[in-house]
mmCIF file of C-alpha atoms in Angstrom:
data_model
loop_
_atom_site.group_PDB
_atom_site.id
_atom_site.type_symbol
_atom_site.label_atom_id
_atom_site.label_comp_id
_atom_site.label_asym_id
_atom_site.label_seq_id
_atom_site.Cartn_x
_atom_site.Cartn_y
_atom_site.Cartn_z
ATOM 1 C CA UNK M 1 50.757 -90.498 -82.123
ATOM 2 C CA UNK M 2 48.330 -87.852 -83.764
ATOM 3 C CA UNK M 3 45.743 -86.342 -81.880
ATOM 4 C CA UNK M 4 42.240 -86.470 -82.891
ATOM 5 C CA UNK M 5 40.467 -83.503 -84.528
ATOM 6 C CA UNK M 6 37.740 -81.732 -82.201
ATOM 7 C CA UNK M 7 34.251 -82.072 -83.214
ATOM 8 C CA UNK M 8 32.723 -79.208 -84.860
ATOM 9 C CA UNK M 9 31.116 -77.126 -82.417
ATOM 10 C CA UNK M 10 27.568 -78.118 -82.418
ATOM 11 C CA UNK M 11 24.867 -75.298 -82.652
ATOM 12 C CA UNK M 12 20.927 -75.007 -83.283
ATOM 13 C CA UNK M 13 19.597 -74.201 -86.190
ATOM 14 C CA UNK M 14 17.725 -70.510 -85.921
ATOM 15 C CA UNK M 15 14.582 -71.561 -88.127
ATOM 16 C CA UNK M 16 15.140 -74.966 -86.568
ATOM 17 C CA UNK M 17 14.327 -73.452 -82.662
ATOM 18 C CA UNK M 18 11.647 -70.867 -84.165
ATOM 19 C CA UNK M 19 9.628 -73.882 -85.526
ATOM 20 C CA UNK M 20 9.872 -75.487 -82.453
ATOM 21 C CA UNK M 21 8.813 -72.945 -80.453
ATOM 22 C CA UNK M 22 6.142 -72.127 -82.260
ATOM 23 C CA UNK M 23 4.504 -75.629 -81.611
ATOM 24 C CA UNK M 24 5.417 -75.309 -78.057
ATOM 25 C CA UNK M 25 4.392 -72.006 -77.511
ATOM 26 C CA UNK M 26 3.786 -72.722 -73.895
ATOM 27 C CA UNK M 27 7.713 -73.517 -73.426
ATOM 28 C CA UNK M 28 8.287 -70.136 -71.385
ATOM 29 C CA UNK M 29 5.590 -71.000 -68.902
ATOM 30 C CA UNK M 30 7.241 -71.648 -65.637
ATOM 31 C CA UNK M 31 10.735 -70.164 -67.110
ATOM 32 C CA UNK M 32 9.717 -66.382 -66.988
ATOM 33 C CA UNK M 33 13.515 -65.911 -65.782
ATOM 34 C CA UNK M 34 14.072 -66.618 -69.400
ATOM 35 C CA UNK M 35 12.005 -64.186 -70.647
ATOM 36 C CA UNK M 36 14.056 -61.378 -68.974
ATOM 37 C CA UNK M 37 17.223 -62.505 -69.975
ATOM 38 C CA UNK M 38 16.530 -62.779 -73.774
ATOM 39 C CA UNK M 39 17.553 -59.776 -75.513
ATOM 40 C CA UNK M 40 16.025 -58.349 -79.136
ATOM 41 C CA UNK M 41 17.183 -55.935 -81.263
ATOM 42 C CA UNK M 42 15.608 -52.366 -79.859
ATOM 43 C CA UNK M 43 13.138 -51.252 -82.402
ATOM 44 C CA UNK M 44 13.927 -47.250 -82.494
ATOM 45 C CA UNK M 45 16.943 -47.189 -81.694
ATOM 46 C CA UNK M 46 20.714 -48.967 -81.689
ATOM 47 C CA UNK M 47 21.591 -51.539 -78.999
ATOM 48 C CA UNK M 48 19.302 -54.417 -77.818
ATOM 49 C CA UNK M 49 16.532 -54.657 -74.810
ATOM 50 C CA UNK M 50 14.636 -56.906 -73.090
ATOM 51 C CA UNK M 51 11.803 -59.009 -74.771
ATOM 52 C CA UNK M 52 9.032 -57.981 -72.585
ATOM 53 C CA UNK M 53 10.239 -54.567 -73.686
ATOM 54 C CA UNK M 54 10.033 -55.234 -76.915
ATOM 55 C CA UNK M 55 6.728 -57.261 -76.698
ATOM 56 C CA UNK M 56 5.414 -53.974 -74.528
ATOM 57 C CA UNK M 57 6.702 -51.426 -77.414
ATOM 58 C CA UNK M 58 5.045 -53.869 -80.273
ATOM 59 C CA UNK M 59 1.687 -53.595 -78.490
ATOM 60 C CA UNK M 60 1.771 -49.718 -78.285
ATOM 61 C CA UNK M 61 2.232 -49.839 -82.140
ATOM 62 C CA UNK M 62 -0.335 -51.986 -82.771
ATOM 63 C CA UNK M 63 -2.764 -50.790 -80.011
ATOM 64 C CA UNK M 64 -1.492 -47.146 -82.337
ATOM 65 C CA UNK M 65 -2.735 -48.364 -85.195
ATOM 66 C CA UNK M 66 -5.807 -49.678 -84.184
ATOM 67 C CA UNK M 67 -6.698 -46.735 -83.300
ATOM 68 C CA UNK M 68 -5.741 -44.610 -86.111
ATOM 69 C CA UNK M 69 -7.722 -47.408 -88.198
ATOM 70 C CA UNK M 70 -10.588 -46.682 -86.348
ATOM 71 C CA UNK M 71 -10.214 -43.070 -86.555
ATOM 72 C CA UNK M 72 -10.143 -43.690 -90.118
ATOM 73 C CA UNK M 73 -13.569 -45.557 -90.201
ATOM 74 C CA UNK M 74 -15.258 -43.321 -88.009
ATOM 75 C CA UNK M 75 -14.220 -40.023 -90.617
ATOM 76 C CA UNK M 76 -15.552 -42.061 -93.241
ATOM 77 C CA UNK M 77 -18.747 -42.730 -91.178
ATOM 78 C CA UNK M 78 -19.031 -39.186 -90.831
ATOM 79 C CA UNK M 79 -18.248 -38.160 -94.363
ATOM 80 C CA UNK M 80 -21.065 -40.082 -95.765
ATOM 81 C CA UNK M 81 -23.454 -39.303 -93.243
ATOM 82 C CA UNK M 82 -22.834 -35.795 -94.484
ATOM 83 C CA UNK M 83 -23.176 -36.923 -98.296
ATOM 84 C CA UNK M 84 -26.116 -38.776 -97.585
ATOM 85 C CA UNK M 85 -27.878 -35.239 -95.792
ATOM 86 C CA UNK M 86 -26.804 -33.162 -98.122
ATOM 87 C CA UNK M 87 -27.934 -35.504 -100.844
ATOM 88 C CA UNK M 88 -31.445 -35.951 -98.907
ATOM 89 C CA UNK M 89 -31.580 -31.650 -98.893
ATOM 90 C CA UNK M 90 -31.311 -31.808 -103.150
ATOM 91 C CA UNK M 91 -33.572 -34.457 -104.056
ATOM 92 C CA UNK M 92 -36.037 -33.408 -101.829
ATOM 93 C CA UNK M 93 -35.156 -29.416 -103.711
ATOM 94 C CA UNK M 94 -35.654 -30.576 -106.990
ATOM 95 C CA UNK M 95 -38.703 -32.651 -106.038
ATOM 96 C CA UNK M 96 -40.087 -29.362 -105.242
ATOM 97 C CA UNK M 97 -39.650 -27.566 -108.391
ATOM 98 C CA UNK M 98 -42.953 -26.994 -110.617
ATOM 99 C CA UNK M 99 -41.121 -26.470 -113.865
ATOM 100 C CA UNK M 100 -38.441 -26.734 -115.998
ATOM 101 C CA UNK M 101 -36.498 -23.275 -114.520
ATOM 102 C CA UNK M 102 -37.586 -23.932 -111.373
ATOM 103 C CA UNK M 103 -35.725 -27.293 -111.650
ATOM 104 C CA UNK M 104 -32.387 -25.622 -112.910
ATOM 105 C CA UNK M 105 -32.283 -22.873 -110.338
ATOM 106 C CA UNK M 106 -33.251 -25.270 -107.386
ATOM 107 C CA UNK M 107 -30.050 -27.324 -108.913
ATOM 108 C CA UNK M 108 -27.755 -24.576 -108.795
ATOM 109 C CA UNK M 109 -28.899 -23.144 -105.766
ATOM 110 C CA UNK M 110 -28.192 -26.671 -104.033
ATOM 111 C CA UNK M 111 -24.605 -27.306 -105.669
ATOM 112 C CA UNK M 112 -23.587 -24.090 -105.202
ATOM 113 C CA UNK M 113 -24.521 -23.831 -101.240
ATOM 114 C CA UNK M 114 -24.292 -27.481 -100.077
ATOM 115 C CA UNK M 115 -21.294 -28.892 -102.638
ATOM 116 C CA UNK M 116 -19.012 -26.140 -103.493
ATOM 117 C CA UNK M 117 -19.671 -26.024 -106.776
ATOM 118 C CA UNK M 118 -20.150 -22.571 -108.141
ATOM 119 C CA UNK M 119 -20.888 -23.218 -111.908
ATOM 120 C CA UNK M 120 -23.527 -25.661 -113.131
ATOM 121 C CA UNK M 121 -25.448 -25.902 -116.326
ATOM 122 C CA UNK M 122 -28.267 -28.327 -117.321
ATOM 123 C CA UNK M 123 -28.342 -28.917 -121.401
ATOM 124 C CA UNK M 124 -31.592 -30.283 -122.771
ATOM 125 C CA UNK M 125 -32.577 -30.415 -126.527
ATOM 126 C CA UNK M 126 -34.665 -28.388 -128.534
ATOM 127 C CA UNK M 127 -37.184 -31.066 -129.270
ATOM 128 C CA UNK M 128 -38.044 -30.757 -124.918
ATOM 129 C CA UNK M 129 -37.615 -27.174 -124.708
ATOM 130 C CA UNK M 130 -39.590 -26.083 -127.343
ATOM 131 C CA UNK M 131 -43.026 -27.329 -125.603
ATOM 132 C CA UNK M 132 -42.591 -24.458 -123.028
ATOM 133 C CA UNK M 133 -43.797 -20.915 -123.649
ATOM 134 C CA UNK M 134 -40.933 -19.134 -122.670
ATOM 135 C CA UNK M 135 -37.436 -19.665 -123.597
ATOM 136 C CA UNK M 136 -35.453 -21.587 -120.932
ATOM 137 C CA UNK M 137 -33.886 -19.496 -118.350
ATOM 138 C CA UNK M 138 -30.004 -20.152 -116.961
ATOM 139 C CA UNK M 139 -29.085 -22.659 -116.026
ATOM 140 C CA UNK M 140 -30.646 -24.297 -118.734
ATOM 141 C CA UNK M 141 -29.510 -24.141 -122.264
ATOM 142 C CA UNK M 142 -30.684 -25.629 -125.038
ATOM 143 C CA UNK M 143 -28.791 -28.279 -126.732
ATOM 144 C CA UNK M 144 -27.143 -27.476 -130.434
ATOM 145 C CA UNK M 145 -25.590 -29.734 -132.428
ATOM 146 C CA UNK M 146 -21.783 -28.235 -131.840
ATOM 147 C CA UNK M 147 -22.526 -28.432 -127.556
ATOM 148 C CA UNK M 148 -23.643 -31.559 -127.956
ATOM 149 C CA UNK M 149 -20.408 -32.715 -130.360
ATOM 150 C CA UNK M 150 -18.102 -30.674 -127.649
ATOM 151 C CA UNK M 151 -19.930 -32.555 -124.590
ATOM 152 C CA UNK M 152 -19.695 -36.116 -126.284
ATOM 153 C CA UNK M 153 -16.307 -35.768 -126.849
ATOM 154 C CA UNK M 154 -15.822 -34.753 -122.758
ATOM 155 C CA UNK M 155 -17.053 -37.254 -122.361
ATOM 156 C CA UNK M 156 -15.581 -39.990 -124.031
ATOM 157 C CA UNK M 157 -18.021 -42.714 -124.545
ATOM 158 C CA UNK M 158 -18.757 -42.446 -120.770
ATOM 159 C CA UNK M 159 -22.303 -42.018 -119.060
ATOM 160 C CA UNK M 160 -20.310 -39.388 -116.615
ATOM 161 C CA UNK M 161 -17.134 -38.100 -116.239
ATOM 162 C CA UNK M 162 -14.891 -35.658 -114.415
ATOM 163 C CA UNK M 163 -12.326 -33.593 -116.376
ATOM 164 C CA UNK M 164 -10.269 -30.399 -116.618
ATOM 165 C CA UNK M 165 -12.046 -27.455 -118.200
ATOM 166 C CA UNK M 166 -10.385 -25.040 -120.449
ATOM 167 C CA UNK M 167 -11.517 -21.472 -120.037
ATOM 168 C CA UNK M 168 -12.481 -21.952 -123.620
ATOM 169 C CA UNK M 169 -14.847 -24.929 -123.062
ATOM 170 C CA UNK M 170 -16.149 -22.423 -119.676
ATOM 171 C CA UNK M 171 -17.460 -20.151 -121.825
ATOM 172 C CA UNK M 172 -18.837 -22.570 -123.947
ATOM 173 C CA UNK M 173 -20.570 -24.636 -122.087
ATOM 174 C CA UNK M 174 -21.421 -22.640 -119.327
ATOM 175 C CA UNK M 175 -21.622 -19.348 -121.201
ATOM 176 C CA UNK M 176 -23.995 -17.839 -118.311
ATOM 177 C CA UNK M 177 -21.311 -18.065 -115.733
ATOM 178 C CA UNK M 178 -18.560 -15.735 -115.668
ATOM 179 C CA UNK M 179 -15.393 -18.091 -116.740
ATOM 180 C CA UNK M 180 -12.163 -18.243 -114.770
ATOM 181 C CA UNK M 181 -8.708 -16.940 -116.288
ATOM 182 C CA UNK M 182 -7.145 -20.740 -115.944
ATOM 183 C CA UNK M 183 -8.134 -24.569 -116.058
ATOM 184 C CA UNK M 184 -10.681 -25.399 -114.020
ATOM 185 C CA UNK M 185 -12.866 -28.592 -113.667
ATOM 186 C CA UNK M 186 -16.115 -30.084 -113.889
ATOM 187 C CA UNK M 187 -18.543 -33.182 -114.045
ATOM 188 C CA UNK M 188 -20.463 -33.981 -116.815
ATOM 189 C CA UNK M 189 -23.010 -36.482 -116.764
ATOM 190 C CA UNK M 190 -25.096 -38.044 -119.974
ATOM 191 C CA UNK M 191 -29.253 -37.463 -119.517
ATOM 192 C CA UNK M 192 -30.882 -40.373 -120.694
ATOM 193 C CA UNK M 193 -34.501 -41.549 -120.021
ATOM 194 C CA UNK M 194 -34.697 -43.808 -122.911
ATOM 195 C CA UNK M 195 -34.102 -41.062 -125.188
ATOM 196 C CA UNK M 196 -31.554 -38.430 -124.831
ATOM 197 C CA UNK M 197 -32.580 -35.929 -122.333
ATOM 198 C CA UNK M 198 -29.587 -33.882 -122.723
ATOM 199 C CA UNK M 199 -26.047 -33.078 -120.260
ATOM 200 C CA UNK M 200 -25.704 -31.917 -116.726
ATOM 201 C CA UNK M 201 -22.635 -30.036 -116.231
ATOM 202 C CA UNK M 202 -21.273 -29.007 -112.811
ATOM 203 C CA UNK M 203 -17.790 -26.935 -112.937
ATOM 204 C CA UNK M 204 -15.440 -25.230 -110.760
ATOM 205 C CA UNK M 205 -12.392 -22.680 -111.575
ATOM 206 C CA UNK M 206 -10.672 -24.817 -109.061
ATOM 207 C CA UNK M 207 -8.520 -27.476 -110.835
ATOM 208 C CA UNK M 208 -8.741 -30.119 -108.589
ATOM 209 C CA UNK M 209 -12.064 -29.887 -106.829
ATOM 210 C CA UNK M 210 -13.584 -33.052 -110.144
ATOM 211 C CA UNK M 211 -10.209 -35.110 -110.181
ATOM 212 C CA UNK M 212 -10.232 -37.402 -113.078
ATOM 213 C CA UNK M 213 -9.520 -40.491 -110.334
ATOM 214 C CA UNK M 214 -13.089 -39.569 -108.341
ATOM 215 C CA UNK M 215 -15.815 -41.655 -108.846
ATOM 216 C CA UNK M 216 -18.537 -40.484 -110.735
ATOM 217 C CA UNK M 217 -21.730 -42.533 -109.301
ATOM 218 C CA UNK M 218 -22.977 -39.271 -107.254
ATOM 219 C CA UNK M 219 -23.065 -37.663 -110.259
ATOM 220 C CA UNK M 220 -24.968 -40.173 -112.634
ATOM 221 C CA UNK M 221 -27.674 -40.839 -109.675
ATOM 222 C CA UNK M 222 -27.853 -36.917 -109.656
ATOM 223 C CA UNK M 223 -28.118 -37.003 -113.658
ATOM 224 C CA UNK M 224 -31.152 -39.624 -113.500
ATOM 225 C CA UNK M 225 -32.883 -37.818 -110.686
ATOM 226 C CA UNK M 226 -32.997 -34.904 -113.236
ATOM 227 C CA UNK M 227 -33.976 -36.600 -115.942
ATOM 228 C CA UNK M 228 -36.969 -38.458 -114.553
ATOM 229 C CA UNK M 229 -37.882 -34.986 -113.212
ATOM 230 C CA UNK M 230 -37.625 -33.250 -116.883
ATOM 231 C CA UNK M 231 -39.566 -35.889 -118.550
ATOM 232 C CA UNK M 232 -42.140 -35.532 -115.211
ATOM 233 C CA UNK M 233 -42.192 -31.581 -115.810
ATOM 234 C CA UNK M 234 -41.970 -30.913 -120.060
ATOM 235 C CA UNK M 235 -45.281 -29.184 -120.931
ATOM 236 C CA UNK M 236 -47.446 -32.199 -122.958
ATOM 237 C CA UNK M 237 -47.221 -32.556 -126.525
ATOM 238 C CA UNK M 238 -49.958 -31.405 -128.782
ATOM 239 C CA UNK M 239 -50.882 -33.647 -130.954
#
């Protein structure tokens, strides 16, 4: 006489009792006994603890990273609070200035003390510069047909960019500031007021201070702000 075969051992499907529980999620109420008895894998270390252990250490993380989040937001808050002042100090600059020069120097002035940018130069063509009495004074340039060809080629095609800045292109394009031995950077931005107005350049011997992956829009509102303000100030044409 042969003896039967045991049945398999019969066991629960894992996914099987998570989906359950999940639609019962009120199964531990009354069996807290249960809760202390479960063991989970320890999240720092080796070994295993208790769930409300582990529940406890996943709410520190989280509770942890809700408040580094908010950290986070808050710095931002702060940062562009700043951006917007120090924005609200240079419009309100330039607003001030009478002329073209006055215009250039209030622009470096502001860059240089409230941005950290030691270098700036503001290119306008001969056809607006030529209206004034005196030749411009640095900052200001006036625009030549081999800037202008060096400038458009910065700048790609683009209405502003930020790029690396060869000590050769320094002395170029800001040949009134004293150019750095290395690379440096800068922003350029293209002056348009339906018709060219010209280039703003801000630079600075540090490489990384205008990263090609920043955003430019500060620098083309900054770059219509001026060339409003041009147009506003050029001497009138004599007809």
């Amino acid at each position: 006489m042969t003896r039967a075969a045991p049945e398999p051992r019969k066991t629960l499907d894992p996914d099987v009792v998570a989906q359950w529980l999940a639609r019962h999620p009120d199964f531990f109420v009354g069996r807290e006994g249960l809760l202390q008895q479960l063991k989970v894998p320890h999240p720092e270390a080796r070994g295993a603890t208790s769930l409300l252990e582990r529940l406890v250490a996943d709410l520190r993380t989280r509770a942890e990273q809700a408040e580094w989040r908010l950290e986070q937001l808050l710095e931002s808050a702060r940062h562009n609070e700043a951006q917007y002042r120090r924005t609200r100090e240079l419009v309100l600059a330039l607003l001030e200035a009478e002329d073209g020069d006055a215009l250039g120097q209030a622009l470096a002035t502001q860059f240089s003390e409230r941005f950290q940018t030691p270098a700036l130069a503001l290119w306008c063509p001969a056809s607006l510069t030529d209206r004034e009495s005196q030749p411009p004074q640095a900052p200001r340039q006036v625009l030549d047909d081999h800037v202008a060809q060096r400038l458009a080629a910065l700048l790609d095609g683009r209405a502003s960019r930020c790029t690396r800045l060869t000590p050769t292109d320094w002395k170029r394009l800001l040949p009134h500031a004293p150019a750095p031995d290395k690379a440096g950077s800068c922003a350029l931005a293209r002056l348009t007021l339906g018709e060219p107005l010209g280039y703003l350049v801000l630079a600075s011997p540090d490489p990384d201070h205008f990263r090609a992956s920043m955003d430019t829009l500060f620098t083309e509102y900054v770059g219509d702000v001026v060339a409003r303000l041009l147009m506003r100030l050029a001497p009138p044409r004599h007809g």
